[in-house]
Tab-separated table of C-alpha atoms in Angstrom:
chain	number	residue	atom	x	y	z
F	1	MET	CA	5.998	6.946	7.334
F	2	LYS	CA	2.255	7.551	7.379
F	3	THR	CA	0.482	8.842	10.459
F	4	GLY	CA	-2.922	10.396	11.152
F	5	GLY	CA	-3.783	13.807	12.504
F	6	THR	CA	-5.714	12.209	15.379
F	7	SER	CA	-3.022	9.584	16.121
F	8	MET	CA	0.131	11.612	15.514
F	9	TRP	CA	0.640	12.766	19.105
F	10	LYS	CA	-0.138	9.325	20.511
F	11	ARG	CA	1.938	7.155	18.157
F	12	LEU	CA	4.453	9.173	16.167
F	13	LEU	CA	6.663	10.753	18.826
F	14	VAL	CA	8.363	7.550	19.995
F	15	HIS	CA	9.446	6.879	16.400
F	16	LEU	CA	11.331	10.174	16.191
F	17	THR	CA	13.991	8.928	18.624
F	18	THR	CA	13.946	5.262	17.577
F	19	THR	CA	12.746	4.327	14.084
F	20	LEU	CA	13.715	7.689	12.565
F	21	SER	CA	16.795	8.436	14.672
F	22	SER	CA	19.685	9.911	12.674
F	23	SER	CA	21.979	7.064	13.789
F	24	ARG	CA	19.649	4.613	12.067
F	25	ILE	CA	18.689	6.415	8.860
F	26	SER	CA	19.726	9.694	7.270
F	27	PRO	CA	17.157	12.493	7.753
F	28	SER	CA	17.379	13.125	3.997
F	29	ASN	CA	15.837	9.681	3.441
F	30	ILE	CA	12.806	10.279	5.681
F	31	VAL	CA	9.395	11.726	4.891
F	32	ILE	CA	6.377	11.679	7.218
F	33	TYR	CA	2.888	11.967	5.719
F	34	SER	CA	-0.378	12.758	7.468
F	35	ASP	CA	-3.688	14.505	6.903
F	36	ASN	CA	-2.454	17.436	8.965
F	37	ALA	CA	0.763	19.409	8.404
F	38	GLU	CA	2.947	19.862	11.490
F	39	THR	CA	6.524	20.624	12.504
F	40	ILE	CA	7.979	18.490	15.305
F	41	GLY	CA	11.555	19.449	16.091
F	42	SER	CA	13.550	18.890	12.921
F	43	PHE	CA	10.763	16.839	11.309
F	44	THR	CA	8.230	18.308	8.916
F	45	VAL	CA	5.005	16.353	8.557
F	46	VAL	CA	3.609	16.633	5.025
F	47	ASP	CA	-0.128	16.923	4.438
F	48	ALA	CA	-0.641	14.116	1.917
F	49	LEU	CA	-4.102	15.424	1.031
F	50	ALA	CA	-3.182	19.077	0.502
F	51	ASN	CA	-3.405	18.863	-3.285
F	52	MET	CA	-6.684	16.977	-3.441
F	53	THR	CA	-9.444	18.868	-5.269
F	54	ASP	CA	-11.771	21.183	-3.351
F	55	GLU	CA	-14.661	18.986	-4.415
F	56	ALA	CA	-13.023	15.953	-2.803
F	57	LYS	CA	-12.349	17.866	0.398
F	58	ARG	CA	-15.999	18.871	0.685
F	59	SER	CA	-17.184	15.244	0.866
F	60	ALA	CA	-18.303	13.665	4.132
F	61	ASP	CA	-15.251	11.395	4.142
F	62	PHE	CA	-13.118	14.492	4.687
F	63	ASP	CA	-15.041	15.767	7.732
F	64	VAL	CA	-12.174	14.844	10.043
F	65	TYR	CA	-9.707	16.594	7.738
F	66	ARG	CA	-11.645	19.861	8.017
F	67	GLN	CA	-12.395	19.504	11.739
F	68	GLN	CA	-8.882	18.884	13.064
F	69	PRO	CA	-7.769	22.548	12.759
F	70	GLU	CA	-10.959	23.564	14.585
F	71	TYR	CA	-10.056	21.390	17.579
F	72	VAL	CA	-6.566	22.894	17.714
F	73	ALA	CA	-7.940	26.427	17.467
F	74	HIS	CA	-10.125	25.767	20.530
F	75	ASN	CA	-7.284	24.298	22.638
F	76	TYR	CA	-8.398	20.684	22.462
F	77	TYR	CA	-5.618	18.209	21.876
F	78	SER	CA	-5.863	14.804	20.191
F	79	GLU	CA	-3.463	13.137	22.578
F	80	ALA	CA	-5.474	10.929	24.980
F	81	ALA	CA	-2.921	11.931	27.622
F	82	GLY	CA	-5.293	12.352	30.572
F	83	VAL	CA	-4.621	16.063	31.167
F	84	ASP	CA	-6.805	19.165	30.876
F	85	GLY	CA	-7.857	19.899	27.310
F	86	ASP	CA	-7.363	16.308	26.259
F	87	GLU	CA	-9.524	14.906	23.448
F	88	TRP	CA	-9.614	11.881	21.167
F	89	GLY	CA	-10.154	14.295	18.288
F	90	PRO	CA	-12.790	14.294	15.550
F	91	VAL	CA	-14.016	10.894	14.406
F	92	GLY	CA	-13.359	9.578	10.917
F	93	GLY	CA	-9.567	9.427	10.829
F	94	TRP	CA	-9.641	5.856	9.518
F	95	ILE	CA	-12.013	6.818	6.711
F	96	VAL	CA	-9.898	9.686	5.386
F	97	ASP	CA	-6.709	7.644	5.826
F	98	LYS	CA	-7.407	5.522	2.743
F	99	TYR	CA	-7.124	8.583	0.511
F	100	LYS	CA	-3.452	9.111	1.426
F	101	PHE	CA	-1.846	6.056	-0.189
F	102	ILE	CA	-1.753	7.098	-3.829
F	103	PRO	CA	-0.964	10.797	-3.152
F	104	LEU	CA	1.909	9.978	-0.808
F	105	MET	CA	3.456	7.422	-3.184
F	106	GLU	CA	3.218	9.929	-6.008
F	107	HIS	CA	4.697	12.699	-3.866
F	108	ALA	CA	7.551	10.513	-2.590
F	109	GLY	CA	8.540	9.419	-6.097
F	110	ARG	CA	8.551	12.945	-7.496
F	111	ASN	CA	10.451	14.482	-4.579
F	112	TRP	CA	12.940	11.630	-4.021
F	113	PRO	CA	13.683	10.517	-7.609
F	114	HIS	CA	17.242	9.377	-6.832
F	115	VAL	CA	16.406	6.585	-4.359
F	116	LYS	CA	16.307	2.880	-5.113
F	117	TRP	CA	13.479	1.846	-2.792
F	118	TYR	CA	10.393	3.406	-1.214
F	119	ILE	CA	9.921	1.710	2.162
F	120	TYR	CA	6.483	2.428	3.591
F	121	MET	CA	5.455	2.084	7.227
F	122	GLU	CA	2.620	3.234	9.484
F	123	ASP	CA	2.823	4.754	12.949
F	124	ASP	CA	1.602	1.554	14.645
F	125	ALA	CA	4.296	-0.604	13.063
F	126	TYR	CA	7.985	-1.315	13.548
F	127	LEU	CA	10.303	-2.224	10.683
F	128	PHE	CA	13.608	-3.957	11.384
F	129	LEU	CA	15.459	-1.816	8.882
F	130	PRO	CA	18.820	-3.664	8.919
F	131	ASN	CA	16.997	-6.896	8.025
F	132	ILE	CA	15.001	-5.141	5.310
F	133	ARG	CA	18.184	-3.763	3.769
F	134	LYS	CA	19.642	-7.275	3.612
F	135	PHE	CA	16.363	-8.553	2.180
F	136	LEU	CA	16.261	-5.909	-0.560
F	137	ALA	CA	19.864	-6.611	-1.575
F	138	ALA	CA	18.574	-9.731	-3.354
F	139	PHE	CA	16.417	-7.640	-5.738
F	140	ASP	CA	17.230	-5.272	-8.599
F	141	TRP	CA	15.694	-1.878	-7.755
F	142	ARG	CA	15.605	-0.999	-11.473
F	143	LYS	CA	13.002	-3.727	-12.033
F	144	LYS	CA	9.345	-3.699	-10.992
F	145	HIS	CA	9.178	-4.955	-7.402
F	146	TYR	CA	6.272	-4.601	-4.975
F	147	LEU	CA	7.061	-6.479	-1.749
F	148	GLY	CA	5.385	-6.953	1.626
F	149	SER	CA	2.820	-9.086	3.440
F	150	TYR	CA	0.145	-10.798	1.333
F	151	ALA	CA	-3.395	-9.427	1.502
F	152	ALA	CA	-6.388	-9.796	-0.811
F	153	LYS	CA	-9.735	-8.057	-1.066
F	154	SER	CA	-12.324	-7.706	-3.845
F	155	ASP	CA	-10.399	-7.614	-7.106
F	156	ALA	CA	-6.927	-6.877	-5.762
F	157	VAL	CA	-3.961	-8.756	-4.297
F	158	PHE	CA	-1.836	-6.236	-2.454
F	159	ALA	CA	0.782	-5.608	0.209
F	160	HIS	CA	-0.780	-5.134	3.643
F	161	GLY	CA	-0.184	-1.512	4.645
F	162	GLY	CA	0.087	-2.087	8.372
F	163	ALA	CA	2.822	-4.676	7.910
F	164	GLY	CA	4.919	-2.280	5.830
F	165	PHE	CA	5.821	-2.690	2.191
F	166	VAL	CA	8.418	-1.731	-0.398
F	167	LEU	CA	8.159	-0.365	-3.935
F	168	SER	CA	11.200	-0.231	-6.196
F	169	ARG	CA	12.095	2.833	-8.217
F	170	GLY	CA	11.575	0.717	-11.316
F	171	ALA	CA	8.008	-0.008	-10.237
F	172	TRP	CA	7.359	3.665	-9.474
F	173	GLU	CA	8.641	4.729	-12.892
F	174	ALA	CA	6.415	2.182	-14.648
F	175	SER	CA	3.314	3.364	-12.791
F	176	PHE	CA	3.316	6.834	-11.238
F	177	GLY	CA	6.191	8.013	-13.425
F	178	LYS	CA	4.245	7.391	-16.627
F	179	ASN	CA	0.817	8.387	-15.261
F	180	PRO	CA	0.846	11.707	-13.381
F	181	GLY	CA	-2.941	11.689	-12.936
F	182	MET	CA	-3.168	8.641	-10.673
F	183	VAL	CA	-4.751	10.519	-7.752
F	184	GLU	CA	-7.701	11.708	-9.824
F	185	LYS	CA	-7.991	8.465	-11.787
F	186	TYR	CA	-8.522	6.331	-8.675
F	187	HIS	CA	-10.334	8.814	-6.445
F	188	GLN	CA	-13.780	7.277	-6.969
F	189	TYR	CA	-12.439	3.762	-6.489
F	190	VAL	CA	-10.968	4.899	-3.166
F	191	ALA	CA	-14.320	6.393	-2.151
F	192	ASP	CA	-16.131	3.148	-3.003
F	193	HIS	CA	-13.758	0.771	-1.202
F	194	CYS	CA	-12.459	0.375	2.315
F	195	CYS	CA	-8.714	0.418	2.173
F	196	GLY	CA	-5.965	2.531	0.698
F	197	ASP	CA	-3.456	-0.310	0.476
F	198	GLN	CA	-6.013	-2.262	-1.567
F	199	VAL	CA	-6.434	0.689	-3.938
F	200	LEU	CA	-2.687	1.088	-4.345
F	201	GLY	CA	-2.313	-2.621	-5.121
F	202	LEU	CA	-5.007	-2.452	-7.778
F	203	ALA	CA	-3.508	0.690	-9.338
F	204	LEU	CA	-0.078	-0.906	-9.499
F	205	LYS	CA	-1.467	-4.117	-10.992
F	206	GLU	CA	-3.271	-2.159	-13.696
F	207	HIS	CA	0.100	-0.678	-14.622
F	208	GLY	CA	1.916	-4.016	-14.816
F	209	ILE	CA	3.279	-4.259	-11.263
F	210	ARG	CA	2.182	-7.369	-9.387
F	211	PHE	CA	2.736	-8.102	-5.713
F	212	GLY	CA	5.203	-10.858	-4.776
F	213	GLU	CA	8.857	-11.716	-4.330
F	214	ASN	CA	9.201	-14.077	-7.291
F	215	GLY	CA	8.417	-11.933	-10.281
F	216	GLY	CA	5.045	-10.835	-8.933
F	217	ASP	CA	3.793	-14.302	-7.990
F	218	GLU	CA	1.217	-12.882	-5.516
F	219	LYS	CA	2.145	-15.529	-2.919
F	220	PHE	CA	2.506	-15.276	0.850
F	221	THR	CA	6.011	-15.348	2.321
F	222	TRP	CA	7.242	-14.804	5.882
F	223	GLY	CA	8.863	-11.519	6.895
F	224	PHE	CA	6.488	-8.557	6.947
F	225	ASN	CA	3.766	-9.129	9.554
F	226	PRO	CA	0.278	-7.647	10.060
F	227	LEU	CA	0.330	-8.721	13.749
F	228	VAL	CA	2.062	-7.694	16.969
F	229	HIS	CA	4.552	-10.099	18.523
F	230	TRP	CA	2.318	-11.352	21.359
F	231	THR	CA	-0.478	-12.435	18.981
F	232	PHE	CA	1.874	-13.991	16.398
F	233	ALA	CA	2.103	-17.795	16.137
F	234	PHE	CA	5.749	-18.882	16.086
F	235	SER	CA	6.118	-22.201	14.295
F	236	LYS	CA	8.509	-24.487	12.456
F	237	SER	CA	7.384	-22.745	9.262
F	238	ASN	CA	8.651	-19.285	10.226
F	239	TRP	CA	11.268	-20.103	12.894
F	240	CYS	CA	14.269	-19.719	10.576
F	241	HIS	CA	13.109	-16.752	8.472
F	242	PRO	CA	14.337	-13.163	8.901
F	243	LEU	CA	11.909	-10.955	10.830
F	244	LEU	CA	11.080	-7.746	8.936
F	245	SER	CA	8.212	-6.055	10.808
F	246	TRP	CA	5.496	-6.058	13.453
F	247	HIS	CA	2.155	-4.247	13.281
F	248	LYS	CA	-0.395	-2.975	15.844
F	249	VAL	CA	2.452	-2.097	18.169
F	250	HIS	CA	2.384	0.324	21.092
F	251	ASN	CA	5.001	2.888	22.101
F	252	ARG	CA	6.555	0.558	24.647
F	253	ASP	CA	6.856	-2.157	22.001
F	254	VAL	CA	8.679	0.247	19.680
F	255	ALA	CA	11.167	1.123	22.421
F	256	ARG	CA	11.819	-2.549	23.211
F	257	TYR	CA	12.192	-3.562	19.544
F	258	TYR	CA	14.611	-0.700	18.996
F	259	ASP	CA	16.671	-1.802	21.988
F	260	LEU	CA	16.809	-5.372	20.658
F	261	GLU	CA	17.811	-4.114	17.219
F	262	LYS	CA	20.673	-2.065	18.676
F	263	ARG	CA	21.971	-5.139	20.533
F	264	TRP	CA	21.960	-7.353	17.408
F	265	ASP	CA	25.031	-7.095	15.155
F	266	PHE	CA	23.180	-8.113	11.940
F	267	ASN	CA	26.198	-9.900	10.536
F	268	THR	CA	23.519	-12.556	10.456
F	269	PRO	CA	19.845	-11.603	10.097
F	270	LEU	CA	17.586	-11.420	13.128
F	271	LEU	CA	15.355	-14.477	12.759
F	272	TYR	CA	11.948	-15.144	14.295
F	273	ARG	CA	13.778	-17.664	16.477
F	274	ASP	CA	16.123	-14.982	17.798
F	275	PHE	CA	13.296	-12.577	18.569
F	276	PHE	CA	11.368	-15.338	20.345
F	277	ARG	CA	14.307	-16.333	22.520
F	278	SER	CA	14.934	-12.751	23.556
F	279	MET	CA	11.426	-11.316	23.972
F	280	ILE	CA	9.053	-14.221	24.633
F	281	LEU	CA	10.814	-17.324	25.958
F	282	PRO	CA	11.618	-15.788	29.382
F	283	ARG	CA	7.888	-15.061	29.863
F	284	ILE	CA	6.484	-18.547	29.169
F	285	GLN	CA	8.455	-20.817	31.452
F	286	LYS	CA	5.523	-21.424	33.804
F	287	ASN	CA	1.792	-22.036	33.405
F	288	ALA	CA	-0.268	-18.873	33.760
F	289	GLU	CA	-3.757	-18.393	35.201
F	290	TRP	CA	-6.074	-15.695	33.829
F	291	TRP	CA	-4.101	-15.917	30.601
F	292	ASP	CA	-5.141	-16.938	27.079
F	293	ASN	CA	-2.262	-17.997	24.838
F	294	MET	CA	-4.631	-18.331	21.856
F	295	ALA	CA	-4.083	-22.061	21.314
F	296	SER	CA	-6.624	-23.151	18.712
F	297	LEU	CA	-5.517	-26.012	16.456
F	298	TYR	CA	-7.412	-28.765	18.333
F	299	GLU	CA	-10.344	-28.388	20.727
F	300	ILE	CA	-11.613	-31.064	23.113
F	301	SER	CA	-14.700	-30.401	25.240
F	302	SER	CA	-17.296	-32.393	27.151
F	303	ALA	CA	-19.553	-32.079	24.101
F	304	ASN	CA	-17.151	-33.465	21.503
F	305	LYS	CA	-14.879	-35.750	23.529
F	306	GLU	CA	-15.878	-38.841	21.540
F	307	TRP	CA	-15.370	-37.318	18.101
F	308	ALA	CA	-12.925	-34.443	18.652
F	309	ALA	CA	-10.395	-33.999	15.836
F	310	VAL	CA	-7.020	-35.680	16.368
F	311	PRO	CA	-3.591	-35.197	14.721
F	312	LYS	CA	-3.402	-36.554	11.172
F	313	ASP	CA	0.210	-35.535	10.473
F	314	GLY	CA	1.767	-38.771	11.661
F	315	SER	CA	2.770	-37.394	15.057
F	316	LYS	CA	2.116	-39.556	18.106
F	317	TYR	CA	-0.567	-38.726	20.663
F	318	ASP	CA	-2.192	-40.536	23.605
F	319	ALA	CA	-5.802	-41.216	22.625
F	320	ALA	CA	-6.940	-41.858	26.213
F	321	LEU	CA	-5.476	-38.589	27.474
F	322	TRP	CA	-6.925	-36.783	24.459
F	323	LYS	CA	-10.495	-37.825	25.329
F	324	LYS	CA	-10.042	-36.739	28.969
F	325	ALA	CA	-8.421	-33.393	28.160
F	326	TRP	CA	-11.637	-31.447	28.862
F	327	GLN	CA	-11.862	-32.572	32.490
F	328	SER	CA	-9.341	-30.203	34.151
F	329	VAL	CA	-6.272	-28.040	33.747
F	330	LYS	CA	-4.045	-30.993	34.611
F	331	ALA	CA	-5.858	-33.253	32.131
F	332	CYS	CA	-5.427	-30.684	29.363
F	333	GLU	CA	-1.732	-30.320	30.143
F	334	ALA	CA	-1.360	-34.112	30.169
F	335	ALA	CA	-2.953	-34.374	26.731
F	336	CYS	CA	-0.465	-31.818	25.428
F	337	LYS	CA	2.458	-33.727	26.917
F	338	GLY	CA	1.071	-36.908	25.364
F	339	TRP	CA	1.166	-35.402	21.854
F	340	THR	CA	4.692	-35.189	20.498
F	341	ASN	CA	4.081	-32.022	18.441
F	342	CYS	CA	2.205	-30.080	21.115
F	343	ALA	CA	3.820	-26.732	21.891
F	344	MET	CA	1.105	-25.063	24.025
F	345	TRP	CA	-2.312	-25.606	25.594
F	346	SER	CA	-5.071	-23.599	27.227
F	347	PHE	CA	-8.049	-24.552	29.378
F	348	VAL	CA	-11.307	-22.761	30.262
F	349	GLU	CA	-14.361	-24.336	31.954
F	350	ASP	CA	-14.624	-27.674	30.057
F	351	LEU	CA	-12.640	-26.749	26.942
F	352	CYS	CA	-9.057	-27.774	26.262
F	353	LYS	CA	-7.212	-26.293	23.271
F	354	LEU	CA	-3.943	-27.700	21.938
F	355	ASP	CA	-1.565	-26.295	19.330
F	356	ASP	CA	1.710	-27.117	17.588
F	357	LYS	CA	2.631	-23.416	17.407
F	358	ILE	CA	3.576	-21.017	20.207
F	359	THR	CA	1.877	-17.695	20.896
F	360	MET	CA	2.438	-15.571	23.983
F	361	GLY	CA	-1.109	-14.260	24.142
F	362	GLN	CA	-2.547	-11.918	26.742
F	363	GLY	CA	-3.869	-12.065	30.295
F	364	TYR	CA	-5.807	-10.087	32.888
F	365	ALA	CA	-3.846	-8.454	35.714
F	366	PRO	CA	-5.131	-9.008	39.284
F	367	SER	CA	-6.590	-5.493	39.510
F	368	MET	CA	-8.466	-5.636	36.205
F	369	SER	CA	-12.279	-5.796	36.232
F	370	GLN	CA	-12.254	-8.652	33.694
F	371	ARG	CA	-11.306	-11.026	36.496
F	372	LYS	CA	-14.816	-10.491	37.855
F	373	THR	CA	-16.635	-10.605	34.505
F	374	SER	CA	-14.790	-13.319	32.530
F	375	LEU	CA	-14.150	-17.044	32.794
F	376	LYS	CA	-10.653	-17.968	33.925
F	377	HIS	CA	-8.330	-19.211	31.203
F	378	THR	CA	-5.222	-21.135	32.198
F	379	SER	CA	-2.403	-21.471	29.669
F	380	GLY	CA	0.761	-23.468	29.427
F	381	TRP	CA	3.674	-23.816	27.032
F	382	MET	CA	6.201	-26.539	26.212
F	383	PRO	CA	9.389	-24.551	25.561
F	384	ASP	CA	11.620	-27.628	25.864
F	385	ARG	CA	10.158	-28.947	22.624
F	386	LEU	CA	11.532	-25.996	20.694
F	387	GLU	CA	14.903	-27.730	20.697
F	388	GLY	CA	13.590	-29.738	17.760
F	389	TRP	CA	12.894	-26.579	15.751
F	390	THR	CA	16.296	-26.348	14.076
F	391	CYS	CA	17.557	-24.007	11.380
């Protein structure tokens, strides 16, 4: 697991009793990396940047690395807990974070040479480990495998770090195992680019390890996710696939995911469908005001009512209702009901949005100031239509 010195006390602690609990994974198979060494109970947090050169540590990118001990020495705490002495901590944690990827992968491989897989996660993610174990059983760990969620930037296709990813021992041996100077070799490339997962992907590719489940095909597949569950679009395409991870999660999310995982027997994998039925379906039975469910596939407004895009997939829709969808909440809902593939809709001012996927989305509570500064969105879902999404 990778965490940051300025996020550790806000994000890491919940994982110690859930994600990293001894009933879930042996402590001997856990290592936590950061840019600040700490001891938390029985867990030792390793400073992934400790062995970087002094020259590297003097650069501006490492300001936060040098400043964190100064905050601690002056009794200021990077916890955002709302108590005396509280601080967000020095700025720049995201910048220095990119330098950790190659050092931590090198360190993990050299200190845990007996393992089959290196499963990477960040402190704002949750990995459904039982599902991942079943997933990995289909691959030979002795071969070169680099698995995760598809991402691409500049000259690299790589596994998205926030979604979690996996590197086989065979892949580590073919890259880090044969090239002990990887940290120094790619240091300037890290400095010149934005993201550590991108750098790792490029380094692996240059050593013959390509991202992808089918022999390094560099293609997107469902499973590892760079999104949190309430912004994710559930659809016929992913409904029957095993769920492997969520990203951008909060502490409460981690606790709820962990509870769901404990209740699932995993004789069969936990599918997106199963997660949806447990965590989302109970919340979307009624239309919701001051709520945006992020519907976006089709948009009908007063400005485009005569030429608004319509379904081209062969599904049936009511053309008259479609043109009137912009007029009111009820008209928007009627247009959704008149389209056989519609799964959700949202309405704001004179804009109706329709979609064949389902997203929970997010709303403004009655006491929130946004109710006085924002336009009111109204959202609705068609959960009855999910009966047609069969596995």
